[in-house]
Short mmCIF file of N, CA and C in Angstrom, two decimals:
data_model
loop_
_atom_site.label_atom_id
_atom_site.label_comp_id
_atom_site.label_asym_id
_atom_site.label_seq_id
_atom_site.Cartn_x
_atom_site.Cartn_y
_atom_site.Cartn_z
N THR P 1 72.93 98.70 74.93
CA THR P 1 72.59 98.86 76.33
C THR P 1 72.63 97.53 77.08
N ALA P 2 72.35 96.44 76.39
CA ALA P 2 72.38 95.13 77.05
C ALA P 2 73.78 94.80 77.52
N VAL P 3 74.78 95.19 76.74
CA VAL P 3 76.16 94.94 77.14
C VAL P 3 76.51 95.77 78.36
N ALA P 4 76.06 97.02 78.38
CA ALA P 4 76.34 97.88 79.53
C ALA P 4 75.67 97.36 80.79
N VAL P 5 74.42 96.89 80.66
CA VAL P 5 73.71 96.33 81.82
C VAL P 5 74.41 95.07 82.31
N ALA P 6 74.82 94.21 81.39
CA ALA P 6 75.52 92.98 81.78
C ALA P 6 76.84 93.32 82.45
N TRP P 7 77.55 94.32 81.93
CA TRP P 7 78.83 94.72 82.51
C TRP P 7 78.62 95.28 83.90
N TRP P 8 77.59 96.12 84.07
CA TRP P 8 77.34 96.73 85.37
C TRP P 8 76.84 95.69 86.37
N SER P 9 75.95 94.81 85.97
CA SER P 9 75.39 93.82 86.90
C SER P 9 76.43 92.80 87.31
N ARG P 10 77.46 92.62 86.50
CA ARG P 10 78.53 91.70 86.85
C ARG P 10 79.33 92.20 88.03
N GLY P 11 79.21 93.50 88.31
CA GLY P 11 79.97 94.08 89.40
C GLY P 11 81.37 94.49 88.97
N ASP P 12 81.65 94.38 87.68
CA ASP P 12 82.98 94.70 87.18
C ASP P 12 82.99 96.14 86.67
N THR P 13 82.78 97.08 87.59
CA THR P 13 82.76 98.48 87.19
C THR P 13 84.16 99.00 86.97
N GLY P 14 85.14 98.32 87.53
CA GLY P 14 86.55 98.60 87.27
C GLY P 14 86.94 100.03 87.42
N PRO P 15 87.61 100.55 86.40
CA PRO P 15 88.19 101.88 86.50
C PRO P 15 87.16 102.99 86.67
N LEU P 16 85.96 102.82 86.17
CA LEU P 16 84.94 103.86 86.28
C LEU P 16 84.59 104.11 87.75
N HIS P 17 84.27 103.07 88.47
CA HIS P 17 83.92 103.21 89.88
C HIS P 17 85.10 103.75 90.67
N GLU P 18 86.27 103.30 90.33
CA GLU P 18 87.49 103.77 90.99
C GLU P 18 87.70 105.27 90.77
N ARG P 19 87.55 105.72 89.56
CA ARG P 19 87.73 107.14 89.24
C ARG P 19 86.66 108.00 89.89
N VAL P 20 85.43 107.52 89.88
CA VAL P 20 84.36 108.26 90.54
C VAL P 20 84.64 108.35 92.04
N GLY P 21 85.13 107.27 92.62
CA GLY P 21 85.49 107.28 94.04
C GLY P 21 86.56 108.30 94.35
N TYR P 22 87.59 108.36 93.53
CA TYR P 22 88.64 109.36 93.74
C TYR P 22 88.11 110.77 93.54
N ALA P 23 87.18 110.94 92.60
CA ALA P 23 86.57 112.26 92.40
C ALA P 23 85.76 112.66 93.63
N VAL P 24 85.04 111.71 94.23
CA VAL P 24 84.28 112.00 95.45
C VAL P 24 85.23 112.39 96.58
N ILE P 25 86.36 111.71 96.69
CA ILE P 25 87.35 112.05 97.71
C ILE P 25 87.86 113.47 97.49
N ALA P 26 88.16 113.82 96.24
CA ALA P 26 88.64 115.17 95.94
C ALA P 26 87.58 116.22 96.24
N LEU P 27 86.32 115.94 95.89
CA LEU P 27 85.23 116.88 96.17
C LEU P 27 85.02 117.04 97.67
N LEU P 28 85.10 115.95 98.41
CA LEU P 28 84.94 116.03 99.85
C LEU P 28 86.07 116.85 100.48
N ALA P 29 87.29 116.64 100.01
CA ALA P 29 88.42 117.42 100.52
C ALA P 29 88.25 118.90 100.19
N ALA P 30 87.80 119.20 98.98
CA ALA P 30 87.59 120.60 98.59
C ALA P 30 86.48 121.23 99.43
N ARG P 31 85.42 120.48 99.68
CA ARG P 31 84.32 121.04 100.49
C ARG P 31 84.74 121.24 101.94
N LEU P 32 85.56 120.33 102.46
CA LEU P 32 86.07 120.52 103.82
C LEU P 32 86.92 121.78 103.90
N ALA P 33 87.77 121.98 102.90
CA ALA P 33 88.59 123.19 102.88
C ALA P 33 87.72 124.43 102.75
N TRP P 34 86.72 124.39 101.88
CA TRP P 34 85.82 125.53 101.68
C TRP P 34 85.00 125.79 102.94
N GLY P 35 84.73 124.76 103.71
CA GLY P 35 83.98 124.92 104.95
C GLY P 35 84.72 125.71 106.01
N PHE P 36 86.03 125.75 105.91
CA PHE P 36 86.82 126.50 106.88
C PHE P 36 87.23 127.88 106.37
N CYS P 37 87.40 128.02 105.05
CA CYS P 37 87.89 129.31 104.55
C CYS P 37 86.98 129.91 103.48
N GLY P 38 85.79 129.36 103.30
CA GLY P 38 84.90 129.82 102.24
C GLY P 38 84.11 131.06 102.60
N GLY P 39 83.11 131.33 101.81
CA GLY P 39 82.27 132.50 102.00
C GLY P 39 81.45 132.43 103.28
N ARG P 40 80.85 133.54 103.61
CA ARG P 40 80.12 133.69 104.87
C ARG P 40 79.00 132.65 105.05
N TYR P 41 78.30 132.34 103.99
CA TYR P 41 77.16 131.43 104.08
C TYR P 41 77.54 129.98 103.81
N ALA P 42 78.81 129.70 103.53
CA ALA P 42 79.25 128.33 103.24
C ALA P 42 80.11 127.74 104.34
N ARG P 43 80.46 128.52 105.32
CA ARG P 43 81.33 128.01 106.38
C ARG P 43 80.59 127.04 107.29
N PHE P 44 81.36 126.16 107.92
CA PHE P 44 80.76 125.16 108.79
C PHE P 44 80.12 125.79 110.03
N ALA P 45 80.56 126.98 110.40
CA ALA P 45 79.93 127.66 111.55
C ALA P 45 78.46 127.91 111.28
N GLN P 46 78.11 128.10 110.00
CA GLN P 46 76.70 128.29 109.63
C GLN P 46 75.90 127.01 109.82
N PHE P 47 76.57 125.86 109.78
CA PHE P 47 75.87 124.59 109.83
C PHE P 47 75.67 124.08 111.24
N VAL P 48 76.17 124.81 112.22
CA VAL P 48 76.00 124.40 113.61
C VAL P 48 74.88 125.23 114.21
N ARG P 49 73.72 124.68 114.19
CA ARG P 49 72.55 125.33 114.76
C ARG P 49 71.92 124.40 115.77
N ALA P 50 71.30 124.98 116.74
CA ALA P 50 70.63 124.18 117.76
C ALA P 50 69.43 123.47 117.13
N PRO P 51 69.15 122.26 117.57
CA PRO P 51 67.96 121.57 117.04
C PRO P 51 66.67 122.35 117.29
N GLN P 52 66.65 123.16 118.34
CA GLN P 52 65.44 123.94 118.62
C GLN P 52 65.16 124.92 117.48
N ALA P 53 66.21 125.50 116.91
CA ALA P 53 66.02 126.43 115.79
C ALA P 53 65.45 125.70 114.58
N THR P 54 65.89 124.48 114.37
CA THR P 54 65.37 123.70 113.24
C THR P 54 63.91 123.35 113.45
N ILE P 55 63.57 122.95 114.66
CA ILE P 55 62.18 122.61 114.96
C ILE P 55 61.29 123.85 114.83
N ALA P 56 61.77 124.98 115.35
CA ALA P 56 61.00 126.22 115.24
C ALA P 56 60.81 126.62 113.78
N TYR P 57 61.86 126.46 112.97
CA TYR P 57 61.76 126.79 111.55
C TYR P 57 60.75 125.87 110.87
N ALA P 58 60.81 124.57 111.16
CA ALA P 58 59.89 123.62 110.52
C ALA P 58 58.45 123.92 110.90
N ARG P 59 58.21 124.26 112.16
CA ARG P 59 56.84 124.60 112.58
C ARG P 59 56.34 125.85 111.87
N ALA P 60 57.21 126.86 111.77
CA ALA P 60 56.81 128.08 111.08
C ALA P 60 56.59 127.83 109.60
N ALA P 61 57.40 126.96 108.99
CA ALA P 61 57.25 126.65 107.57
C ALA P 61 55.93 125.94 107.31
N LEU P 62 55.53 125.06 108.22
CA LEU P 62 54.26 124.37 108.05
C LEU P 62 53.08 125.34 108.12
N LYS P 63 53.24 126.43 108.85
CA LYS P 63 52.18 127.43 108.95
C LYS P 63 52.26 128.46 107.83
N GLY P 64 53.32 128.35 106.99
CA GLY P 64 53.49 129.30 105.90
C GLY P 64 54.14 130.61 106.31
N LYS P 65 54.74 130.66 107.49
CA LYS P 65 55.36 131.88 107.99
C LYS P 65 56.82 131.67 108.35
N ALA P 66 57.50 130.92 107.53
CA ALA P 66 58.90 130.62 107.82
C ALA P 66 59.76 131.86 107.62
N PRO P 67 60.74 132.09 108.50
CA PRO P 67 61.63 133.22 108.29
C PRO P 67 62.50 133.00 107.06
N ARG P 68 62.92 134.09 106.43
CA ARG P 68 63.73 134.01 105.22
C ARG P 68 65.20 134.03 105.58
N TYR P 69 65.99 133.32 104.79
CA TYR P 69 67.44 133.24 104.97
C TYR P 69 68.11 133.52 103.63
N ILE P 70 69.23 134.24 103.66
CA ILE P 70 70.03 134.41 102.46
C ILE P 70 70.79 133.13 102.19
N GLY P 71 71.38 132.59 103.24
CA GLY P 71 72.10 131.31 103.14
C GLY P 71 71.12 130.16 103.33
N HIS P 72 71.59 129.12 103.98
CA HIS P 72 70.75 127.95 104.22
C HIS P 72 69.91 128.14 105.47
N ASN P 73 68.68 127.68 105.42
CA ASN P 73 67.84 127.71 106.61
C ASN P 73 68.26 126.56 107.53
N PRO P 74 67.81 126.54 108.79
CA PRO P 74 68.27 125.50 109.72
C PRO P 74 67.99 124.07 109.25
N LEU P 75 66.87 123.85 108.59
CA LEU P 75 66.57 122.50 108.10
C LEU P 75 67.55 122.09 107.01
N GLN P 76 67.87 123.00 106.11
CA GLN P 76 68.86 122.71 105.07
C GLN P 76 70.24 122.47 105.69
N GLN P 77 70.57 123.23 106.71
CA GLN P 77 71.87 123.08 107.35
C GLN P 77 72.04 121.69 107.95
N TRP P 78 71.02 121.22 108.64
CA TRP P 78 71.11 119.87 109.22
C TRP P 78 71.13 118.81 108.14
N THR P 79 70.38 119.03 107.06
CA THR P 79 70.38 118.07 105.95
C THR P 79 71.75 117.98 105.31
N TYR P 80 72.38 119.13 105.05
CA TYR P 80 73.71 119.10 104.45
C TYR P 80 74.75 118.53 105.40
N THR P 81 74.59 118.75 106.68
CA THR P 81 75.50 118.12 107.64
C THR P 81 75.38 116.60 107.52
N GLY P 82 74.15 116.11 107.41
CA GLY P 82 73.95 114.67 107.22
C GLY P 82 74.55 114.17 105.91
N VAL P 83 74.44 114.98 104.86
CA VAL P 83 75.02 114.60 103.57
C VAL P 83 76.54 114.52 103.67
N TYR P 84 77.16 115.46 104.39
CA TYR P 84 78.62 115.41 104.54
C TYR P 84 79.04 114.19 105.36
N VAL P 85 78.26 113.83 106.36
CA VAL P 85 78.54 112.62 107.13
C VAL P 85 78.39 111.40 106.22
N LEU P 86 77.35 111.39 105.39
CA LEU P 86 77.15 110.28 104.45
C LEU P 86 78.29 110.20 103.44
N PHE P 87 78.72 111.34 102.91
CA PHE P 87 79.87 111.36 101.99
C PHE P 87 81.10 110.75 102.66
N THR P 88 81.36 111.16 103.89
CA THR P 88 82.52 110.65 104.61
C THR P 88 82.39 109.14 104.83
N THR P 89 81.20 108.68 105.18
CA THR P 89 80.97 107.25 105.36
C THR P 89 81.21 106.50 104.06
N MET P 90 80.74 107.06 102.95
CA MET P 90 80.94 106.41 101.65
C MET P 90 82.42 106.33 101.29
N VAL P 91 83.16 107.40 101.58
CA VAL P 91 84.59 107.40 101.27
C VAL P 91 85.32 106.34 102.12
N VAL P 92 85.01 106.31 103.41
CA VAL P 92 85.70 105.37 104.30
C VAL P 92 85.36 103.93 103.94
N THR P 93 84.06 103.64 103.71
CA THR P 93 83.70 102.27 103.36
C THR P 93 84.22 101.90 101.97
N GLY P 94 84.23 102.85 101.05
CA GLY P 94 84.79 102.57 99.73
C GLY P 94 86.27 102.26 99.78
N LEU P 95 87.00 103.02 100.57
CA LEU P 95 88.43 102.75 100.71
C LEU P 95 88.68 101.44 101.46
N ALA P 96 87.81 101.11 102.40
CA ALA P 96 87.95 99.83 103.11
C ALA P 96 87.71 98.67 102.14
N LEU P 97 86.74 98.81 101.26
CA LEU P 97 86.49 97.75 100.28
C LEU P 97 87.60 97.68 99.25
N TYR P 98 88.12 98.81 98.84
CA TYR P 98 89.22 98.80 97.88
C TYR P 98 90.50 98.24 98.52
N ALA P 99 90.61 98.38 99.84
CA ALA P 99 91.78 97.83 100.54
C ALA P 99 91.84 96.32 100.41
N LEU P 100 90.72 95.67 100.13
CA LEU P 100 90.73 94.22 99.93
C LEU P 100 91.52 93.84 98.69
N TYR P 101 91.60 94.75 97.71
CA TYR P 101 92.32 94.48 96.47
C TYR P 101 93.77 94.92 96.55
N GLU P 102 94.09 95.82 97.46
CA GLU P 102 95.45 96.33 97.64
C GLU P 102 95.86 96.21 99.12
N PRO P 103 95.87 95.02 99.70
CA PRO P 103 96.07 94.89 101.15
C PRO P 103 97.48 95.27 101.62
N ARG P 104 98.45 95.28 100.74
CA ARG P 104 99.83 95.58 101.17
C ARG P 104 100.20 97.05 101.00
N HIS P 105 99.35 97.82 100.36
CA HIS P 105 99.64 99.23 100.15
C HIS P 105 99.54 99.97 101.48
N TRP P 106 100.47 100.87 101.74
CA TRP P 106 100.53 101.55 103.04
C TRP P 106 99.27 102.36 103.32
N PHE P 107 98.71 103.01 102.31
CA PHE P 107 97.53 103.85 102.52
C PHE P 107 96.30 103.02 102.88
N TYR P 108 96.12 101.92 102.18
CA TYR P 108 94.91 101.13 102.37
C TYR P 108 94.95 100.31 103.65
N ARG P 109 96.14 100.12 104.21
CA ARG P 109 96.23 99.42 105.50
C ARG P 109 95.47 100.16 106.59
N TRP P 110 95.32 101.46 106.44
CA TRP P 110 94.58 102.25 107.43
C TRP P 110 93.10 101.85 107.47
N PHE P 111 92.58 101.37 106.35
CA PHE P 111 91.15 101.09 106.24
C PHE P 111 90.80 99.62 106.42
N MET P 112 91.79 98.74 106.41
CA MET P 112 91.53 97.31 106.61
C MET P 112 90.89 96.99 107.96
N PRO P 113 91.24 97.68 109.04
CA PRO P 113 90.59 97.34 110.32
C PRO P 113 89.07 97.47 110.31
N LEU P 114 88.53 98.34 109.46
CA LEU P 114 87.07 98.45 109.38
C LEU P 114 86.46 97.14 108.88
N ASN P 115 87.11 96.52 107.91
CA ASN P 115 86.64 95.22 107.41
C ASN P 115 86.69 94.17 108.51
N ASP P 116 87.74 94.20 109.31
CA ASP P 116 87.87 93.24 110.40
C ASP P 116 86.89 93.53 111.53
N LEU P 117 86.62 94.81 111.74
CA LEU P 117 85.77 95.21 112.86
C LEU P 117 84.30 94.83 112.66
N ILE P 118 83.74 95.22 111.51
CA ILE P 118 82.31 94.95 111.31
C ILE P 118 82.05 93.88 110.24
N GLY P 119 83.06 93.46 109.54
CA GLY P 119 82.89 92.41 108.54
C GLY P 119 82.69 92.98 107.14
N ILE P 120 83.24 92.28 106.18
CA ILE P 120 83.17 92.74 104.78
C ILE P 120 81.73 92.85 104.27
N PRO P 121 80.86 91.88 104.56
CA PRO P 121 79.47 92.03 104.05
C PRO P 121 78.78 93.27 104.59
N TYR P 122 79.05 93.62 105.84
CA TYR P 122 78.40 94.80 106.41
C TYR P 122 79.00 96.09 105.88
N VAL P 123 80.29 96.09 105.59
CA VAL P 123 80.90 97.27 104.96
C VAL P 123 80.27 97.47 103.59
N ARG P 124 80.09 96.39 102.83
CA ARG P 124 79.44 96.48 101.51
C ARG P 124 77.99 96.97 101.65
N LEU P 125 77.30 96.46 102.67
CA LEU P 125 75.91 96.86 102.89
C LEU P 125 75.80 98.34 103.22
N VAL P 126 76.66 98.83 104.08
CA VAL P 126 76.65 100.26 104.42
C VAL P 126 76.95 101.09 103.17
N HIS P 127 77.89 100.64 102.35
CA HIS P 127 78.23 101.35 101.11
C HIS P 127 77.03 101.33 100.15
N LEU P 128 76.34 100.22 100.05
CA LEU P 128 75.17 100.11 99.17
C LEU P 128 74.02 100.98 99.66
N ILE P 129 73.75 100.97 100.96
CA ILE P 129 72.69 101.81 101.51
C ILE P 129 73.02 103.28 101.30
N GLY P 130 74.30 103.64 101.46
CA GLY P 130 74.72 105.02 101.19
C GLY P 130 74.47 105.42 99.75
N MET P 131 74.71 104.50 98.82
CA MET P 131 74.46 104.80 97.41
C MET P 131 72.98 105.11 97.18
N TRP P 132 72.10 104.29 97.76
CA TRP P 132 70.67 104.54 97.59
C TRP P 132 70.24 105.82 98.28
N CYS P 133 70.85 106.13 99.40
CA CYS P 133 70.54 107.40 100.07
C CYS P 133 70.91 108.57 99.17
N PHE P 134 72.05 108.49 98.48
CA PHE P 134 72.45 109.55 97.56
C PHE P 134 71.50 109.67 96.38
N ILE P 135 71.07 108.55 95.84
CA ILE P 135 70.16 108.58 94.70
C ILE P 135 68.84 109.24 95.11
N ILE P 136 68.31 108.84 96.25
CA ILE P 136 67.04 109.41 96.73
C ILE P 136 67.22 110.88 97.07
N PHE P 137 68.34 111.23 97.75
CA PHE P 137 68.61 112.62 98.09
C PHE P 137 68.70 113.48 96.83
N ALA P 138 69.37 112.98 95.81
CA ALA P 138 69.53 113.76 94.58
C ALA P 138 68.19 114.09 93.94
N MET P 139 67.29 113.11 93.89
CA MET P 139 65.97 113.36 93.31
C MET P 139 65.18 114.37 94.13
N ILE P 140 65.16 114.20 95.43
CA ILE P 140 64.44 115.14 96.30
C ILE P 140 65.07 116.52 96.24
N HIS P 141 66.41 116.58 96.20
CA HIS P 141 67.13 117.85 96.18
C HIS P 141 66.80 118.65 94.92
N VAL P 142 66.83 118.00 93.77
CA VAL P 142 66.53 118.69 92.51
C VAL P 142 65.08 119.20 92.54
N TYR P 143 64.15 118.36 92.96
CA TYR P 143 62.75 118.77 93.02
C TYR P 143 62.55 119.96 93.95
N LEU P 144 63.09 119.88 95.17
CA LEU P 144 62.88 120.97 96.13
C LEU P 144 63.61 122.24 95.71
N SER P 145 64.74 122.12 95.03
CA SER P 145 65.45 123.31 94.55
C SER P 145 64.63 124.04 93.50
N ILE P 146 64.08 123.30 92.56
CA ILE P 146 63.26 123.92 91.52
C ILE P 146 61.99 124.50 92.13
N LEU P 147 61.37 123.76 93.05
CA LEU P 147 60.17 124.26 93.72
C LEU P 147 60.46 125.55 94.49
N SER P 148 61.55 125.56 95.23
CA SER P 148 61.90 126.76 95.99
C SER P 148 62.17 127.95 95.06
N GLY P 149 62.86 127.70 93.97
CA GLY P 149 63.11 128.77 93.01
C GLY P 149 61.85 129.34 92.42
N ASN P 150 60.85 128.47 92.18
CA ASN P 150 59.59 128.94 91.60
C ASN P 150 58.70 129.63 92.63
N VAL P 151 58.70 129.15 93.85
CA VAL P 151 57.85 129.74 94.89
C VAL P 151 58.43 131.06 95.38
N ASP P 152 59.72 131.08 95.69
CA ASP P 152 60.33 132.28 96.25
C ASP P 152 60.64 133.34 95.19
N ARG P 153 60.81 132.93 93.95
CA ARG P 153 61.13 133.85 92.85
C ARG P 153 62.33 134.73 93.19
N ASP P 154 63.38 134.11 93.72
CA ASP P 154 64.56 134.89 94.09
C ASP P 154 65.82 134.47 93.32
N GLY P 155 65.65 133.67 92.30
CA GLY P 155 66.79 133.30 91.47
C GLY P 155 67.73 132.29 92.11
N THR P 156 67.21 131.42 92.95
CA THR P 156 68.05 130.45 93.62
C THR P 156 68.75 129.53 92.63
N ILE P 157 68.01 129.02 91.66
CA ILE P 157 68.60 128.10 90.68
C ILE P 157 69.56 128.84 89.76
N SER P 158 69.17 129.99 89.26
CA SER P 158 70.05 130.72 88.35
C SER P 158 71.29 131.25 89.07
N SER P 159 71.22 131.39 90.40
CA SER P 159 72.39 131.88 91.13
C SER P 159 73.53 130.87 91.11
N MET P 160 73.22 129.61 90.87
CA MET P 160 74.28 128.60 90.77
C MET P 160 75.15 128.86 89.54
N PHE P 161 74.58 129.48 88.54
CA PHE P 161 75.33 129.75 87.32
C PHE P 161 75.82 131.19 87.25
N SER P 162 75.00 132.13 87.73
CA SER P 162 75.35 133.54 87.61
C SER P 162 76.10 134.07 88.83
N GLY P 163 75.89 133.44 89.99
CA GLY P 163 76.52 133.92 91.22
C GLY P 163 75.73 135.02 91.90
N GLY P 164 74.65 135.46 91.29
CA GLY P 164 73.84 136.53 91.88
C GLY P 164 72.45 136.05 92.24
N ARG P 165 71.88 136.68 93.24
CA ARG P 165 70.54 136.30 93.69
C ARG P 165 69.74 137.57 93.91
N TRP P 166 68.44 137.52 93.66
CA TRP P 166 67.58 138.68 93.83
C TRP P 166 67.07 138.71 95.27
N LEU P 167 67.32 139.82 95.93
CA LEU P 167 66.83 140.01 97.29
C LEU P 167 65.84 141.16 97.25
N ARG P 168 64.60 140.88 97.57
CA ARG P 168 63.56 141.89 97.48
C ARG P 168 63.68 142.89 98.61
N LYS P 169 63.31 144.13 98.30
CA LYS P 169 63.32 145.19 99.32
C LYS P 169 62.26 144.90 100.36
N GLY P 170 62.58 145.22 101.59
CA GLY P 170 61.61 145.08 102.67
C GLY P 170 61.56 143.70 103.31
N VAL P 171 62.25 142.72 102.70
CA VAL P 171 62.26 141.38 103.28
C VAL P 171 63.38 141.31 104.30
N LYS P 172 63.05 140.89 105.51
CA LYS P 172 64.05 140.77 106.57
C LYS P 172 64.57 139.34 106.56
N PHE P 173 65.89 139.25 106.46
CA PHE P 173 66.53 137.95 106.45
C PHE P 173 67.12 137.67 107.82
N ARG P 174 66.92 136.47 108.30
CA ARG P 174 67.34 136.10 109.64
C ARG P 174 68.87 136.04 109.76
N ASP P 175 69.58 135.73 108.70
CA ASP P 175 71.05 135.56 108.75
C ASP P 175 71.80 136.74 108.14
N GLU P 176 71.16 137.86 108.01
CA GLU P 176 71.80 139.03 107.39
C GLU P 176 72.74 139.74 108.35
#
């Protein structure tokens, strides 16, 4: 482990960071495509809600009377919209930083102006802050997903593997 820590702290992540970056680009492209042609509850039209609906949902949730949704509730929708913006920011800043190593490549020339516009240290800083935002989001996301699955007892977590979710009789869903 000491060798791995020394390798990572040196900043020489090399091919691993590069491959993960390309995987993130592929995942972002797939999610963008799915956002336009995906299922009813995964389309981007679902993610465009007025801030008033989010505030009303949050107030009702604090009182314990939040409306139920089959898809994402308004607070989740705004959070995922922020995550997609963060993903896009990470991709753009990552490609701008990689353009420093391949300045003559036609593709990376598109991203060099970002380095010139705000400066290389600030591009690195935005990329670093984005990484920490993802780490924090991942921890909170896993915790809240498990909590929601246990509180609602509707199979939210198992639906990721099975594709099915339990909808109780008599429950009115706002997005049905």
